[in-house]
PDB file of C-alpha atoms in Angstrom:
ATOM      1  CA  UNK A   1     -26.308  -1.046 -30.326  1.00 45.00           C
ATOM      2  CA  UNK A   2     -26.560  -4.709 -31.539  1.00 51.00           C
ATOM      3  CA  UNK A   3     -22.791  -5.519 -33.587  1.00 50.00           C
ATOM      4  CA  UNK A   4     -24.451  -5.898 -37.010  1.00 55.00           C
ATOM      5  CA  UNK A   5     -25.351  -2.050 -36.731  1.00 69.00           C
ATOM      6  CA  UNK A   6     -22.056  -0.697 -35.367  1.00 70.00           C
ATOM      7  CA  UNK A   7     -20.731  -2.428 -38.414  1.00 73.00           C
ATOM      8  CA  UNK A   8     -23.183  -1.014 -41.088  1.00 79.00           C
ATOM      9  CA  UNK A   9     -22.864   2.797 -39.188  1.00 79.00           C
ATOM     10  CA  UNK A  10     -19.253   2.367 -39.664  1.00 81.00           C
ATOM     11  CA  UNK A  11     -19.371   1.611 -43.129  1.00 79.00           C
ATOM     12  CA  UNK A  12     -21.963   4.096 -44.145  1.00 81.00           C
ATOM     13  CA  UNK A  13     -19.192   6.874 -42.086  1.00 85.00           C
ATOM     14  CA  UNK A  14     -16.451   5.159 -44.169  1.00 85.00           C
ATOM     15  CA  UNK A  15     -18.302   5.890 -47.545  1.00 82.00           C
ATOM     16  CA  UNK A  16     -19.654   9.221 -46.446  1.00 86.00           C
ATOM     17  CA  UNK A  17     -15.839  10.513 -45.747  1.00 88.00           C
ATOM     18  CA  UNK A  18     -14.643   9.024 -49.140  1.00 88.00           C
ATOM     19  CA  UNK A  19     -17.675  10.498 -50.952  1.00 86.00           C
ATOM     20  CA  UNK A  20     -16.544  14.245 -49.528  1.00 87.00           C
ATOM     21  CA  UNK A  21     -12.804  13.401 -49.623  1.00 89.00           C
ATOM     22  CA  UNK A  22     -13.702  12.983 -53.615  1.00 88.00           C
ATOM     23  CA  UNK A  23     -15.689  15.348 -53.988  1.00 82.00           C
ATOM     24  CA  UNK A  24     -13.173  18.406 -52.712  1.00 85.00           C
ATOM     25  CA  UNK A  25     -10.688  17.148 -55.381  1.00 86.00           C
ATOM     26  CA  UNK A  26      -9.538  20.190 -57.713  1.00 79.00           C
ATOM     27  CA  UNK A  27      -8.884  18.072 -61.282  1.00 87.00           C
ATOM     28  CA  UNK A  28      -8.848  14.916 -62.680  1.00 91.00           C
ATOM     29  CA  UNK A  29      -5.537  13.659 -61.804  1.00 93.00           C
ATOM     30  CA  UNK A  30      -5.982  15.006 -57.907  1.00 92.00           C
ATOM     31  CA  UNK A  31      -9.447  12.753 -57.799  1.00 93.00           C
ATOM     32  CA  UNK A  32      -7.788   9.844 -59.296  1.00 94.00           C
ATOM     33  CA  UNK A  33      -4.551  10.161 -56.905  1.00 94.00           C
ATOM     34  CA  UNK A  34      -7.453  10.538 -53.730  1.00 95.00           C
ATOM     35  CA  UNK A  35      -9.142   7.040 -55.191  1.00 95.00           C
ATOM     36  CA  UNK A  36      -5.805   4.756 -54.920  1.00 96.00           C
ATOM     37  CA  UNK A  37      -5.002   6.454 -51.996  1.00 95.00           C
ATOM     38  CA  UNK A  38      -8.457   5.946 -50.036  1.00 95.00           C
ATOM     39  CA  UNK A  39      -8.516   2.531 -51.771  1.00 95.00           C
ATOM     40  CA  UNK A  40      -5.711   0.864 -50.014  1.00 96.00           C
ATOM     41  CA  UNK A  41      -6.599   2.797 -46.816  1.00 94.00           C
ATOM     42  CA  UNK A  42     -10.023   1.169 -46.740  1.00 93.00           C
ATOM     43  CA  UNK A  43      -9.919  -1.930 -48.939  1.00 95.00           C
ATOM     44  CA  UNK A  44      -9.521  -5.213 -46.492  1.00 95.00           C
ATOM     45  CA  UNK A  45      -5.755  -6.397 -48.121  1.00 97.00           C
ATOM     46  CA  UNK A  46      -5.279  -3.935 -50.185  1.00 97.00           C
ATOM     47  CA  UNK A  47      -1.367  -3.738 -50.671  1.00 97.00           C
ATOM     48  CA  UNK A  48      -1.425  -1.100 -53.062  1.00 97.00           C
ATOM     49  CA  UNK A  49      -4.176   0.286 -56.347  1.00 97.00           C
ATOM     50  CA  UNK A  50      -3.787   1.188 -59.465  1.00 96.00           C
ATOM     51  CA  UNK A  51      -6.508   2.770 -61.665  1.00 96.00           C
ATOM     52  CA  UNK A  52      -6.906   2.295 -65.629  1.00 94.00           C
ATOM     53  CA  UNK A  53      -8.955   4.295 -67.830  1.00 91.00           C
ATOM     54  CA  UNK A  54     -10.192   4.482 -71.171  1.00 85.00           C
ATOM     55  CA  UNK A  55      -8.673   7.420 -73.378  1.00 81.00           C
ATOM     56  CA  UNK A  56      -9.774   6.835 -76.885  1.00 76.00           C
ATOM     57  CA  UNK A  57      -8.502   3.520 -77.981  1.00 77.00           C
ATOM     58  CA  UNK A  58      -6.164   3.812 -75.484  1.00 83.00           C
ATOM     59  CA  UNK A  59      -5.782   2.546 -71.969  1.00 85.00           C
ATOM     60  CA  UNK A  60      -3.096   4.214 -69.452  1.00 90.00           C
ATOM     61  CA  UNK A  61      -2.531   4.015 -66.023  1.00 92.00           C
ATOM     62  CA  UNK A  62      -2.829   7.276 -64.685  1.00 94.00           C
ATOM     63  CA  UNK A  63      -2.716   6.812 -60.725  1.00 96.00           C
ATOM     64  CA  UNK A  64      -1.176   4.118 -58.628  1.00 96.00           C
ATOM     65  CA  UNK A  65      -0.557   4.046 -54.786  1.00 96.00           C
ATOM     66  CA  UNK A  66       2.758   2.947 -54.887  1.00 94.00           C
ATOM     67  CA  UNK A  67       5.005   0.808 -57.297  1.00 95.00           C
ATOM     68  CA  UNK A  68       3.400  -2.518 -57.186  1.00 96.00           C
ATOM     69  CA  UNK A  69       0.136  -1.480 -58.588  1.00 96.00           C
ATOM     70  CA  UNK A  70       2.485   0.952 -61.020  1.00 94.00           C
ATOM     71  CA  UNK A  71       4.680  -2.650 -62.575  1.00 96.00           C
ATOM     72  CA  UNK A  72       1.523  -4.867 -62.648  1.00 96.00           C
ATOM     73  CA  UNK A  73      -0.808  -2.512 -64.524  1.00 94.00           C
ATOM     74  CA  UNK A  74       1.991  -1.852 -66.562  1.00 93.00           C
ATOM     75  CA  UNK A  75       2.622  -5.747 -67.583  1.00 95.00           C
ATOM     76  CA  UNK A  76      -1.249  -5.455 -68.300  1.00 93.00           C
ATOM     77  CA  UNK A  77      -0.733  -3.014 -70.805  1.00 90.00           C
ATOM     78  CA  UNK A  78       2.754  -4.297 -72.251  1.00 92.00           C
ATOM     79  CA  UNK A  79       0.930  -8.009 -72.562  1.00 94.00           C
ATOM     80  CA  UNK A  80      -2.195  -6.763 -73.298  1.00 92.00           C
ATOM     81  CA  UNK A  81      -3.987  -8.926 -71.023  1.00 93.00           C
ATOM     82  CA  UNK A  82      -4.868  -9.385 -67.428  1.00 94.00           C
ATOM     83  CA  UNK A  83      -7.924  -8.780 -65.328  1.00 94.00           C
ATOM     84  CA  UNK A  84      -8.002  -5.022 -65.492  1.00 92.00           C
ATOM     85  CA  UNK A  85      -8.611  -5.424 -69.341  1.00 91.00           C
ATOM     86  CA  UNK A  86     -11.169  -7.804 -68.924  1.00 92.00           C
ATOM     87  CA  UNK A  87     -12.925  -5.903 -66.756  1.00 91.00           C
ATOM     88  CA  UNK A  88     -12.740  -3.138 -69.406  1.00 88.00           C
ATOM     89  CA  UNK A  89     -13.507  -5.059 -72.251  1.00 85.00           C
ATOM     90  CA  UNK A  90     -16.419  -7.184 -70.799  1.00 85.00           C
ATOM     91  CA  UNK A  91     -17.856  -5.188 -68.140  1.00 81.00           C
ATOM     92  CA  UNK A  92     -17.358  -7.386 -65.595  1.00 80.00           C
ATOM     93  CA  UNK A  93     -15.761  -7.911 -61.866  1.00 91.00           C
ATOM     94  CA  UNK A  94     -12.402 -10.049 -62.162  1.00 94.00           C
ATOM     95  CA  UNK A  95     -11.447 -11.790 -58.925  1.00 95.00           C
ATOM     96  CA  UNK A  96      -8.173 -13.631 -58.222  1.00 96.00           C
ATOM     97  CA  UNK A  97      -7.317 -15.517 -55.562  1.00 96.00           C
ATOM     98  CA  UNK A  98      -3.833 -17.174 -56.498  1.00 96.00           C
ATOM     99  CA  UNK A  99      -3.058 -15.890 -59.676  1.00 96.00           C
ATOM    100  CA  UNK A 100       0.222 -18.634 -60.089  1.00 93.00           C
ATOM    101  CA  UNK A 101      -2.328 -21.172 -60.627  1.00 94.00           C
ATOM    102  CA  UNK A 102      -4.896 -19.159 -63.344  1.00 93.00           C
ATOM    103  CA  UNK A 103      -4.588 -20.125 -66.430  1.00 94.00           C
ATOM    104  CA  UNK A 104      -6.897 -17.077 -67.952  1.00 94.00           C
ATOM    105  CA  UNK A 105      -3.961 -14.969 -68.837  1.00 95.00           C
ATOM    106  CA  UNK A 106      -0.344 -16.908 -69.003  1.00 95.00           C
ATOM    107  CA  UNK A 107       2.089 -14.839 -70.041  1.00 96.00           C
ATOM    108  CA  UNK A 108       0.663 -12.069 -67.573  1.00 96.00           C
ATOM    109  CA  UNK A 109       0.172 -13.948 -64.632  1.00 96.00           C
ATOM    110  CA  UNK A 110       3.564 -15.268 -65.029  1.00 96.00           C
ATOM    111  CA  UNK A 111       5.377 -12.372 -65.208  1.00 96.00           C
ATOM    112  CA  UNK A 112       2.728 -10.532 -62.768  1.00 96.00           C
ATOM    113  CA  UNK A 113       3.827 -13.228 -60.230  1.00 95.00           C
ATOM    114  CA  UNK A 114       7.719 -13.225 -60.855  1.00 95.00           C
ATOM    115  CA  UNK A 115       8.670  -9.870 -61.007  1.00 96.00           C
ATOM    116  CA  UNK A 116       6.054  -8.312 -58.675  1.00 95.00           C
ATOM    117  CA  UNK A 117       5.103 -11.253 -56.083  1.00 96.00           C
ATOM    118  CA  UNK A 118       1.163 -10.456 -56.690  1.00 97.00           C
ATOM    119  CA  UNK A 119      -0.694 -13.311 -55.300  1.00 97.00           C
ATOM    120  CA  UNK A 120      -4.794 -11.819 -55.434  1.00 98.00           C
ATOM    121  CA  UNK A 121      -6.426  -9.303 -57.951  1.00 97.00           C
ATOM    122  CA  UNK A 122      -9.391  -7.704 -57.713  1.00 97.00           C
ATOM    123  CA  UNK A 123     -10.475  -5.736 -60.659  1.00 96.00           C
ATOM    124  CA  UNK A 124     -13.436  -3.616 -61.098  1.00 96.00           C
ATOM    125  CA  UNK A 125     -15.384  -1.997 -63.222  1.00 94.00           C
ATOM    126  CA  UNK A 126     -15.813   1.868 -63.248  1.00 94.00           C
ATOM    127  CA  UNK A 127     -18.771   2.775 -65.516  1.00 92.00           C
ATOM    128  CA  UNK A 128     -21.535   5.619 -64.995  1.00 89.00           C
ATOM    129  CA  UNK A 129     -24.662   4.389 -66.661  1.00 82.00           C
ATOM    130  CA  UNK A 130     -23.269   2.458 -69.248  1.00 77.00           C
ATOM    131  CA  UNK A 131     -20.240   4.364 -69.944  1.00 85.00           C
ATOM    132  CA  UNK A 132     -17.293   2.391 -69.008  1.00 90.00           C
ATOM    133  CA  UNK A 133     -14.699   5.011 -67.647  1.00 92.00           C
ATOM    134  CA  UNK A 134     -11.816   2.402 -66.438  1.00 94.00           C
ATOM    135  CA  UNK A 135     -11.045   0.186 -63.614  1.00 95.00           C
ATOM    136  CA  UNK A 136     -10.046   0.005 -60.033  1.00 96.00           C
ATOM    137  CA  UNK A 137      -7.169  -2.954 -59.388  1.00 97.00           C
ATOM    138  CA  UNK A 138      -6.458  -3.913 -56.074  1.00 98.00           C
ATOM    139  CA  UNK A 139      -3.285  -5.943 -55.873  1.00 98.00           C
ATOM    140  CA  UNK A 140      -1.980  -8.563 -52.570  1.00 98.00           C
ATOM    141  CA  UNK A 141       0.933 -10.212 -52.169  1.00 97.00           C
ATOM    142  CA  UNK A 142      -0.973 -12.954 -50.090  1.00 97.00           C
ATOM    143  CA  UNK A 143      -3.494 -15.930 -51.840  1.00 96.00           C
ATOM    144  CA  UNK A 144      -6.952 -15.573 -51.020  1.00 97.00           C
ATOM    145  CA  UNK A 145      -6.450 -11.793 -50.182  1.00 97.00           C
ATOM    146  CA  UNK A 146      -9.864 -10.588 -51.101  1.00 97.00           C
ATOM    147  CA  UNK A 147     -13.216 -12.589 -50.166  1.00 94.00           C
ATOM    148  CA  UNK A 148     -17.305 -11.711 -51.073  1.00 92.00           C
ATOM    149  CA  UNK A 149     -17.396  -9.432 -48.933  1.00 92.00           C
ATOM    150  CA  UNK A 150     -14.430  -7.512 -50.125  1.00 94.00           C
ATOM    151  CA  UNK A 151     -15.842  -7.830 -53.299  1.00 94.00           C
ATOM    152  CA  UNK A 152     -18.850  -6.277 -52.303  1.00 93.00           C
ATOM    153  CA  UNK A 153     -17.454  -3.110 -50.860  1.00 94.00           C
ATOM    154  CA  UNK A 154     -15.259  -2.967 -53.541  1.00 95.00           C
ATOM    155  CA  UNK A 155     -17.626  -2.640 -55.737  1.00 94.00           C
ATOM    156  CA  UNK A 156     -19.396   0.004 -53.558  1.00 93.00           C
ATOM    157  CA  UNK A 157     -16.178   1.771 -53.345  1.00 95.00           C
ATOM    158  CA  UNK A 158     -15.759   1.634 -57.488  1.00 95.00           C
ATOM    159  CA  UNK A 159     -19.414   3.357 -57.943  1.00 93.00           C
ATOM    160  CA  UNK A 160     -18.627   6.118 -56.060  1.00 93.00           C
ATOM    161  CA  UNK A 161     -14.676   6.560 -57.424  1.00 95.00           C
ATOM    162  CA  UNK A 162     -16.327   6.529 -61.047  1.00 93.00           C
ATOM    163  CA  UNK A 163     -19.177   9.113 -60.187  1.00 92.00           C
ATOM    164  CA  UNK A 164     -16.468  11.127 -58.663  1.00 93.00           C
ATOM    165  CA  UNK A 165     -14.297  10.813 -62.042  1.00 93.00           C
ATOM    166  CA  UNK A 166     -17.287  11.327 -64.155  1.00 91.00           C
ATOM    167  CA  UNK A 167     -17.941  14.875 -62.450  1.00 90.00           C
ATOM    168  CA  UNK A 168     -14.389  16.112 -62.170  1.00 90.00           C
ATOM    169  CA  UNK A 169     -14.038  15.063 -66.087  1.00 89.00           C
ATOM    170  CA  UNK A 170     -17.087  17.073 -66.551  1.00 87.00           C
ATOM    171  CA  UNK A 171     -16.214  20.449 -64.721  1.00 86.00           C
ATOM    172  CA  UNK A 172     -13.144  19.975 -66.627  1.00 85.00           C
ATOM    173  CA  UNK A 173     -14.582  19.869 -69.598  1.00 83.00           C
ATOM    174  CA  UNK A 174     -16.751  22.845 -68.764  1.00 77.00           C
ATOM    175  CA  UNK A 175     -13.847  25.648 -67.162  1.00 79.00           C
ATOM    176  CA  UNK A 176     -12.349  24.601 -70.796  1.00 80.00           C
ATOM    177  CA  UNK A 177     -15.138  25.298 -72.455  1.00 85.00           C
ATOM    178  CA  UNK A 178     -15.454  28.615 -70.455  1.00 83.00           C
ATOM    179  CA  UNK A 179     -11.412  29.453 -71.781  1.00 83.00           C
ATOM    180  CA  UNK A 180     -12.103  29.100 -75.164  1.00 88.00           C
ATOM    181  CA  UNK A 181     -15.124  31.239 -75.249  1.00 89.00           C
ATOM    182  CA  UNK A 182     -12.943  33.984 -73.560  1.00 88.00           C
ATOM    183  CA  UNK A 183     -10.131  33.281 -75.972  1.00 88.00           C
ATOM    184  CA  UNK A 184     -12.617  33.519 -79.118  1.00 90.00           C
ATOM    185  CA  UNK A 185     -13.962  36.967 -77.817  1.00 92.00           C
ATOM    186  CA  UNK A 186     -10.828  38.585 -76.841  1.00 91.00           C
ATOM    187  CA  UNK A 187      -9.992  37.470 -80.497  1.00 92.00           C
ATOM    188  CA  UNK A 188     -13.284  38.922 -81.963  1.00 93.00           C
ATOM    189  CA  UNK A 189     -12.180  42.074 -80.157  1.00 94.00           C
ATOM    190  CA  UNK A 190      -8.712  42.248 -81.628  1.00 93.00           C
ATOM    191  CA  UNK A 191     -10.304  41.999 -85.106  1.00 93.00           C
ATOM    192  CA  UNK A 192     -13.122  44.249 -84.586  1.00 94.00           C
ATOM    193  CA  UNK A 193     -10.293  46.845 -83.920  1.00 93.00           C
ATOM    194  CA  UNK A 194      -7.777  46.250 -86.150  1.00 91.00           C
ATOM    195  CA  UNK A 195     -10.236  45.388 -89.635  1.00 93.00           C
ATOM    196  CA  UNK A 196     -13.432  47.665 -87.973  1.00 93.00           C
ATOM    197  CA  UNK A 197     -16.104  44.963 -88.774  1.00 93.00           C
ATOM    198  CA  UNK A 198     -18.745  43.790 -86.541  1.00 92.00           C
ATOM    199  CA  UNK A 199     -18.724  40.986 -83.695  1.00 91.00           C
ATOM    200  CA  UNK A 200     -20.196  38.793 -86.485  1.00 90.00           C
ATOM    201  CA  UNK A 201     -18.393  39.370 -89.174  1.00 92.00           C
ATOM    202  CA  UNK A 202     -14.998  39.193 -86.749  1.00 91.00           C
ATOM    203  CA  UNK A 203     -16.434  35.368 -85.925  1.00 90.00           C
ATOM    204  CA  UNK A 204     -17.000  34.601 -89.398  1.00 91.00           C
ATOM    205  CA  UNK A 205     -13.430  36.107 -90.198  1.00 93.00           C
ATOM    206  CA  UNK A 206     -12.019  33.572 -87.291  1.00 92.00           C
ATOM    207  CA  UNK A 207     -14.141  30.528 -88.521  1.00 89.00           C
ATOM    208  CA  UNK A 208     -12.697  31.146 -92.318  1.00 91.00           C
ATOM    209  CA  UNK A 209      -9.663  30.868 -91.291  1.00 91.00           C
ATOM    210  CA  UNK A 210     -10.068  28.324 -89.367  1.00 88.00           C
ATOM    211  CA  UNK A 211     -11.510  26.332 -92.812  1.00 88.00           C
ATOM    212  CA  UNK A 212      -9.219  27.464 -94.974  1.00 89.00           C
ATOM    213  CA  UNK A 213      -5.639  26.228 -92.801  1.00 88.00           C
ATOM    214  CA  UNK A 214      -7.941  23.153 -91.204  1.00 86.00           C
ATOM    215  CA  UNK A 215      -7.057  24.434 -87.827  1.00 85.00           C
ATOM    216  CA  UNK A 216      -9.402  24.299 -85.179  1.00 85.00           C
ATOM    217  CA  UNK A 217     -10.841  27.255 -84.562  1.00 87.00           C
ATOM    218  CA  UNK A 218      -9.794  27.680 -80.944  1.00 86.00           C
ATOM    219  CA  UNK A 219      -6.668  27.779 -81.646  1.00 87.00           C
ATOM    220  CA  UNK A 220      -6.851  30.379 -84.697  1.00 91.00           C
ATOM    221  CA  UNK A 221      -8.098  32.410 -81.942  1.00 90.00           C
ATOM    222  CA  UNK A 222      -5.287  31.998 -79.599  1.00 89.00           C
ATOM    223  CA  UNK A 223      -2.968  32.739 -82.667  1.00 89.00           C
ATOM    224  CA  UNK A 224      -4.839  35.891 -83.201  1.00 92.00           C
ATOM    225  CA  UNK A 225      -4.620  37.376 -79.380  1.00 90.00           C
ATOM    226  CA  UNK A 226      -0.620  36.485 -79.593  1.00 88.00           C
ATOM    227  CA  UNK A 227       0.228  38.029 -83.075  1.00 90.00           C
ATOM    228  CA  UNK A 228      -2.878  40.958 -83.181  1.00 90.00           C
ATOM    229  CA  UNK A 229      -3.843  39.189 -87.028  1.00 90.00           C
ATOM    230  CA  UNK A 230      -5.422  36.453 -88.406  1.00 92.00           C
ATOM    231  CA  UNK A 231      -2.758  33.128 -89.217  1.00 89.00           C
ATOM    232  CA  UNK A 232      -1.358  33.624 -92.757  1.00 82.00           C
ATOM    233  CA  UNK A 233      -0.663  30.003 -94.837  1.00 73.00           C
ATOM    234  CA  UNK A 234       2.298  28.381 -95.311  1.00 60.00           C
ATOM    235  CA  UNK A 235       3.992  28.867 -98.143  1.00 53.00           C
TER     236      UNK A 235
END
C-alpha cells in the first residue's frame, strides 16, 4: 500500500475510534472530559487541552487535561482576552506560534507566557450549523508547536467533539424533559386524590399556582409530591 494511503487509513481509524469513544459518553461533563483527553492523545504537540463553552453570557472552562490548559484558560477568562475568546466571538481558527512575540492580546500573552511557559495556541471553533457551542485550546510549551497540517486535523477533530457535545446536550435535555413530565403526573395524581378533581383540572390547579407564586411550574410539582398539597404564599 503506497505511504500516502497507510497515512489517510490511519487517520480515518484515528477518527473512527474518537467518533465511538464520544459517542459511548454517559453526560455532558463525561463527553467533554473524553474530548481533552483524546485531544492531547492525538493532537501532534499537544501538551495539554482545555475546552470553553458558551453558557448564557457566560463562558467557563468546564474540562481541561491537566493544569496547564486549567491556568491559561483561566487567565483568558480573568483578562478577558486571548485566542479562545476570539475564536468564540468571531468564529474563527486562532493559531499561535510564539505567543511572547504577539501583540493581539498583551496583558494575556504576558501573563500566559510567565506563569504557565505556553509558547503555541491553537484555538478552535466548536459550532454545529451555526451555533457556536465553545472552543477546543490546544496549548505547547515549544514555538512553532502546531503547523497546517495540525491545523487541519484539528479542525477535523473540533467538528466531531462539537457534534458529540451537541447530542449529549440534547439527550440531556430530553431524560430532563422525561423527569419533569413524571414529576408533573405523580403531582396530578396526588391532587386528583386528595381535592377529587379530574387530570385536567389537577394541571390547571398546578399551573395556578405556579402563576400566582411566579414559580415555575416544575417545581410547584416537586413541592406538591414532597408535602401531598399545593405551595401556600408567603406571608
Amino acid at each position: 500500500m503506497p505511504r500516502s494511503n497507510s497515512g489517510e487509513m490511519e487517520l480515518a481509524q484515528m477518527f473512527a475510534e474518537v467518533s465511538r469513544t464520544l459517542l459511548d459518553q454517559r453526560d455532558v461533563q463525561s463527553t467533554l472530559n473524553r474530548i481533552v483527553q483524546l485531544a492531547q492523545a492525538n493532537l501532534k504537540n499537544a501538551e495539554s487541552v482545555g475546552v470553553t463553552i458558551i453558557k448564557g453570557r457566560k463562558i467557563e472552562s468546564p474540562a481541561s487535561s491537566g493544569e496547564l490548559a486549567l491556568l491559561v484558560d483561566r487567565l483568558q477568562e480573568l483578562t478577558d482576552q486571548g485566542p479562545c475568546l476570539d475564536a468564540l466571538r468571531n468564529h474563527e481558527v486562532v493559531l499561535i506560534s510564539d505567543l511572547e512575540s504577539d501583540t493581539r492580546w498583551p496583558e494575556f500573552a504576558r501573563r500566559a507566557h510567565n506563569e504557565a511557559g505556553v509558547s503555541s495556541i491553537m484555538s478552535l471553533r466548536l459550532f454545529v450549523h451555526e451555533d457556536t457551542i465553545g472552543s477546543l485550546n490546544v496549548y505547547s510549551t515549544q514555538r512553532d508547536a502546531f503547523d497546517d497540517k495540525g491545523l487541519a486535523l484539528g479542525a477535523i477533530f473540533a467538528t466531531h467533539a462539537a457534534v458529540a457535545i451537541a447530542r449529549s446536550r440534547r439527550e440531556a435535555n430530553l431524560e430532563l424533559k422525561a423527569d419533569s413530565r413524571d414529576l408533573i403526573g405523580r403531582a396530578k395524581g396526588i391532587l386528583m386524590a386528595q381535592r377529587h378533581v379530574t387530570d385536567e383540572q389537577a394541571f390547571a390547579l398546578l399551573r395556578e399556582a405556579s402563576q400566582r407564586l411566579n414559580v415555575k411550574l416544575v417545581k410547584i410539582a416537586d413541592d406538591v409530591t414532597f408535602t401531598g398539597d399545593l405551595p401556600r404564599p408567603v406571608a
